[in-house]
Amino acid sequence: MSSVIVKLNRYRQDIERFVGFFKRQLEVIDSAQFAEKGNLYKKALLVNVIDALSKTVYPRKGNRDRFVSFIRHFGEWRDCERISLPHLVRLLEKVPDTDFSELRKFALSRFAEWPDGEVIYLDKDPDYSEVYKLWPKDKEYTKPLENVQLDSLRYVHLLYSYRNSLIHEMRKPGYGMEFPNDDAPFYGSMLHDENKNTWELAYPLKFFQAVCELTLASLRSYYSENGINPYDYYAFGTYWIEDLNR
């Protein structure tokens, strides 16, 4: 048997072993029982799975770029590039520049169509292209607020913000409520004590589970079609410093 065939067979075996390992981890996470905050802990574990998988295809990207690129290419999430309308409206409240007048008019008009008390799914949000064509093109408006630019308002980047809250603060961002059967991100209207109404974004547990399952299935095909052994992107050995094990 030629060395090429032997190598391909080993790759196939390693791919199946790798995918099988993460399938088992997803099953363990799904069946885990916690005394409290079960959804929070499970989401924290699931974003760790996403991080681990993303390393096999984007080993040289930074954390944000790797996570976002991975979700875009393997998550099969059709709304990930849409712009969050509530976040856009809030940004425009904080940036009163006249250069944003047309965009502000557009955003407020669309936002006024959201009826209080209803669940709003992300397909009601504007496409990136709709907002981009109204966004001022002067360089000074690349970041109208420090660390906030148009890309920051895409749902895939907001998912990364959610990931950071889970990993670094053991909490979810915002005040969104979810229910056991929710399986897609949505907004719910919330009335606060001072009679202020806000639209709260929720990323339900089932959404995180679906993203993990879809990315894992997509990766299996990607590895096979491109001759990639996922284990090549992890350093195994005695030493905790990766470079000492290579």
Short mmCIF file of C-alpha atoms in Angstrom, two decimals:
data_model
loop_
_atom_site.label_atom_id
_atom_site.label_comp_id
_atom_site.label_asym_id
_atom_site.label_seq_id
_atom_site.Cartn_x
_atom_site.Cartn_y
_atom_site.Cartn_z
CA MET A 1 0.00 0.00 0.00
CA SER A 2 1.43 3.37 -1.01
CA SER A 3 2.40 5.93 1.62
CA VAL A 4 -0.22 8.33 0.19
CA ILE A 5 -3.04 5.82 0.75
CA VAL A 6 -1.77 5.02 4.23
CA LYS A 7 -1.71 8.71 5.05
CA LEU A 8 -5.23 9.26 3.70
CA ASN A 9 -6.56 6.31 5.72
CA ARG A 10 -4.94 7.70 8.86
CA TYR A 11 -6.46 11.11 8.16
CA ARG A 12 -9.91 9.58 7.78
CA GLN A 13 -9.54 7.65 11.01
CA ASP A 14 -8.30 10.74 12.87
CA ILE A 15 -11.14 12.85 11.49
CA GLU A 16 -13.74 10.34 12.67
CA ARG A 17 -12.04 10.05 16.06
CA PHE A 18 -11.90 13.84 16.41
CA VAL A 19 -15.53 14.37 15.39
CA GLY A 20 -16.64 11.47 17.59
CA PHE A 21 -14.86 12.99 20.59
CA PHE A 22 -16.63 16.32 20.23
CA LYS A 23 -19.99 14.66 19.58
CA ARG A 24 -19.60 12.91 22.92
CA GLN A 25 -18.72 16.19 24.63
CA LEU A 26 -21.89 17.78 23.24
CA GLU A 27 -23.93 14.85 24.58
CA VAL A 28 -22.31 15.18 28.01
CA ILE A 29 -22.98 18.93 28.11
CA ASP A 30 -26.59 18.42 27.04
CA SER A 31 -27.24 15.84 29.78
CA ALA A 32 -25.38 17.73 32.54
CA GLN A 33 -27.38 18.77 35.59
CA PHE A 34 -26.62 21.93 37.58
CA ALA A 35 -28.10 23.13 40.85
CA GLU A 36 -28.71 26.56 39.28
CA LYS A 37 -27.96 28.62 36.17
CA GLY A 38 -27.81 25.49 34.03
CA ASN A 39 -28.26 27.34 30.73
CA LEU A 40 -25.45 29.75 31.59
CA TYR A 41 -22.97 26.99 32.43
CA LYS A 42 -23.91 24.95 29.39
CA LYS A 43 -23.45 27.96 27.10
CA ALA A 44 -20.02 28.60 28.62
CA LEU A 45 -19.05 25.01 27.84
CA LEU A 46 -20.47 25.22 24.32
CA VAL A 47 -18.52 28.36 23.39
CA ASN A 48 -15.41 26.51 24.59
CA VAL A 49 -16.29 23.79 22.09
CA ILE A 50 -16.58 26.43 19.35
CA ASP A 51 -13.20 27.88 20.33
CA ALA A 52 -11.59 24.45 20.27
CA LEU A 53 -13.01 23.59 16.84
CA SER A 54 -12.16 26.97 15.32
CA LYS A 55 -8.48 26.46 16.14
CA THR A 56 -8.26 23.68 13.55
CA VAL A 57 -9.08 25.95 10.60
CA TYR A 58 -7.87 29.38 11.74
CA PRO A 59 -4.79 28.63 13.87
CA ARG A 60 -3.08 31.95 13.12
CA LYS A 61 -6.00 34.32 13.66
CA GLY A 62 -6.61 36.19 16.91
CA ASN A 63 -9.48 35.17 19.17
CA ARG A 64 -12.14 37.50 17.72
CA ASP A 65 -11.21 36.96 14.06
CA ARG A 66 -11.01 33.21 14.55
CA PHE A 67 -14.37 32.95 16.31
CA VAL A 68 -16.19 35.27 13.90
CA SER A 69 -14.68 33.68 10.76
CA PHE A 70 -15.53 30.22 12.03
CA ILE A 71 -19.18 31.04 12.70
CA ARG A 72 -19.49 32.79 9.33
CA HIS A 73 -18.10 29.89 7.32
CA PHE A 74 -19.31 26.85 9.24
CA GLY A 75 -22.27 27.93 11.37
CA GLU A 76 -24.93 28.08 8.61
CA TRP A 77 -26.46 31.06 10.40
CA ARG A 78 -28.27 33.09 7.76
CA ASP A 79 -28.80 36.18 9.94
CA CYS A 80 -25.26 36.47 11.26
CA GLU A 81 -24.38 39.46 9.03
CA ARG A 82 -27.50 41.48 9.79
CA ILE A 83 -27.20 44.66 11.83
CA SER A 84 -28.85 44.84 15.24
CA LEU A 85 -31.39 47.63 14.95
CA PRO A 86 -31.62 48.38 18.70
CA HIS A 87 -27.83 48.61 18.92
CA LEU A 88 -27.73 50.85 15.84
CA VAL A 89 -30.40 53.18 17.22
CA ARG A 90 -28.56 53.42 20.52
CA LEU A 91 -25.29 54.23 18.74
CA LEU A 92 -26.99 56.97 16.75
CA GLU A 93 -28.43 58.42 19.97
CA LYS A 94 -24.89 58.80 21.25
CA VAL A 95 -23.55 60.20 17.96
CA PRO A 96 -25.63 63.29 17.04
CA ASP A 97 -23.50 64.25 14.00
CA THR A 98 -25.55 65.50 11.05
CA ASP A 99 -23.60 63.15 8.75
CA PHE A 100 -25.71 60.35 10.22
CA SER A 101 -29.05 62.06 9.55
CA GLU A 102 -30.15 59.83 6.67
CA LEU A 103 -29.13 56.68 8.52
CA ARG A 104 -30.87 57.90 11.67
CA LYS A 105 -34.09 58.52 9.74
CA PHE A 106 -33.88 55.04 8.22
CA ALA A 107 -33.14 53.33 11.55
CA LEU A 108 -35.86 55.10 13.52
CA SER A 109 -38.41 54.41 10.81
CA ARG A 110 -37.63 50.68 10.83
CA PHE A 111 -37.51 50.59 14.62
CA ALA A 112 -40.96 52.19 14.90
CA GLU A 113 -42.41 49.14 13.14
CA TRP A 114 -41.56 46.87 16.08
CA PRO A 115 -44.77 46.43 18.12
CA ASP A 116 -44.35 46.35 21.91
CA GLY A 117 -45.00 43.03 23.57
CA GLU A 118 -44.15 40.84 20.58
CA VAL A 119 -41.19 38.60 19.90
CA ILE A 120 -39.00 39.99 17.11
CA TYR A 121 -36.72 37.61 15.23
CA LEU A 122 -33.53 38.71 13.52
CA ASP A 123 -34.94 38.57 10.00
CA LYS A 124 -36.66 41.87 10.86
CA ASP A 125 -33.29 43.59 11.17
CA PRO A 126 -31.64 45.40 8.25
CA ASP A 127 -29.03 43.75 6.05
CA TYR A 128 -25.50 45.05 6.40
CA SER A 129 -25.65 46.50 2.87
CA GLU A 130 -28.73 48.61 3.71
CA VAL A 131 -26.93 50.29 6.58
CA TYR A 132 -23.54 50.52 4.90
CA LYS A 133 -24.84 52.55 1.96
CA LEU A 134 -26.14 55.20 4.42
CA TRP A 135 -23.08 55.13 6.67
CA PRO A 136 -20.81 58.22 6.30
CA LYS A 137 -17.71 57.34 4.29
CA ASP A 138 -15.35 59.81 6.00
CA LYS A 139 -12.53 58.04 7.83
CA GLU A 140 -13.40 59.84 11.06
CA TYR A 141 -16.61 57.80 11.20
CA THR A 142 -14.93 54.41 10.96
CA LYS A 143 -15.35 54.31 14.73
CA PRO A 144 -17.91 56.95 15.74
CA LEU A 145 -17.43 55.76 19.33
CA GLU A 146 -14.27 54.27 20.78
CA ASN A 147 -14.21 50.52 20.03
CA VAL A 148 -17.57 50.71 18.19
CA GLN A 149 -17.77 50.54 14.43
CA LEU A 150 -20.40 49.29 11.99
CA ASP A 151 -19.03 45.74 12.10
CA SER A 152 -19.53 45.73 15.87
CA LEU A 153 -23.29 45.77 15.30
CA ARG A 154 -23.38 42.58 13.22
CA TYR A 155 -24.97 39.66 15.03
CA VAL A 156 -21.92 37.46 14.59
CA HIS A 157 -19.86 40.06 16.48
CA LEU A 158 -22.54 40.36 19.16
CA LEU A 159 -22.29 36.59 19.56
CA TYR A 160 -18.58 37.05 20.22
CA SER A 161 -19.46 39.68 22.86
CA TYR A 162 -21.78 37.10 24.42
CA ARG A 163 -18.94 34.58 24.37
CA ASN A 164 -16.66 37.02 26.20
CA SER A 165 -19.24 37.66 28.91
CA LEU A 166 -19.63 33.92 29.46
CA ILE A 167 -15.91 33.16 29.52
CA HIS A 168 -14.57 36.19 31.37
CA GLU A 169 -17.46 37.24 33.62
CA MET A 170 -19.67 34.13 34.01
CA ARG A 171 -22.76 36.04 32.97
CA LYS A 172 -24.79 36.80 29.88
CA PRO A 173 -24.93 40.34 28.45
CA GLY A 174 -28.19 42.26 28.66
CA TYR A 175 -31.46 41.15 30.26
CA GLY A 176 -32.95 38.92 27.58
CA MET A 177 -35.24 36.10 28.79
CA GLU A 178 -35.45 32.72 27.10
CA PHE A 179 -37.71 29.70 27.36
CA PRO A 180 -36.94 25.96 26.92
CA ASN A 181 -38.34 25.74 23.38
CA ASP A 182 -36.55 28.81 21.99
CA ASP A 183 -34.13 27.74 19.27
CA ALA A 184 -33.29 30.99 17.45
CA PRO A 185 -32.09 34.42 18.61
CA PHE A 186 -34.82 36.99 19.17
CA TYR A 187 -35.75 40.24 20.89
CA GLY A 188 -38.26 40.58 23.69
CA SER A 189 -39.72 43.85 24.94
CA MET A 190 -38.99 44.57 28.61
CA LEU A 191 -40.56 47.24 30.80
CA HIS A 192 -38.26 48.50 33.56
CA ASP A 193 -39.14 50.04 36.93
CA GLU A 194 -38.79 53.60 35.67
CA ASN A 195 -41.36 52.84 32.92
CA LYS A 196 -38.59 52.63 30.37
CA ASN A 197 -39.05 50.03 27.64
CA THR A 198 -36.07 48.22 26.12
CA TRP A 199 -35.65 45.53 23.48
CA GLU A 200 -33.53 42.75 24.97
CA LEU A 201 -31.61 40.38 22.71
CA ALA A 202 -31.58 36.69 23.64
CA TYR A 203 -29.37 33.90 22.31
CA PRO A 204 -31.10 30.74 23.61
CA LEU A 205 -29.31 27.58 24.70
CA LYS A 206 -30.74 25.58 21.78
CA PHE A 207 -29.18 28.08 19.38
CA PHE A 208 -25.72 27.44 20.86
CA GLN A 209 -26.32 23.69 20.66
CA ALA A 210 -27.39 23.95 17.02
CA VAL A 211 -24.33 26.05 16.12
CA CYS A 212 -22.03 23.44 17.66
CA GLU A 213 -23.74 20.55 15.87
CA LEU A 214 -23.79 22.34 12.51
CA THR A 215 -20.17 23.46 12.67
CA LEU A 216 -19.03 19.98 13.65
CA ALA A 217 -20.90 18.41 10.73
CA SER A 218 -19.53 21.03 8.33
CA LEU A 219 -16.00 20.50 9.61
CA ARG A 220 -16.09 16.77 9.00
CA SER A 221 -16.70 17.41 5.30
CA TYR A 222 -14.18 20.25 5.18
CA TYR A 223 -11.41 18.14 6.72
CA SER A 224 -12.06 15.24 4.34
CA GLU A 225 -12.32 17.36 1.20
CA ASN A 226 -9.16 19.35 2.00
CA GLY A 227 -6.95 16.62 3.42
CA ILE A 228 -6.77 18.24 6.86
CA ASN A 229 -5.97 16.32 10.02
CA PRO A 230 -7.48 18.35 12.88
CA TYR A 231 -5.03 16.90 15.40
CA ASP A 232 -2.18 18.65 13.60
CA TYR A 233 -3.32 21.94 15.14
CA TYR A 234 -2.99 20.85 18.76
CA ALA A 235 0.28 20.32 20.62
CA PHE A 236 0.26 17.19 22.80
CA GLY A 237 2.97 16.30 25.28
CA THR A 238 4.46 16.68 28.71
CA TYR A 239 5.13 20.41 28.58
CA TRP A 240 2.50 23.05 29.22
CA ILE A 241 4.27 25.47 26.90
CA GLU A 242 3.08 24.35 23.45
CA ASP A 243 6.28 25.14 21.55
CA LEU A 244 8.25 22.78 23.81
CA ASN A 245 6.12 19.86 22.65
CA ARG A 246 6.55 20.45 18.92
#
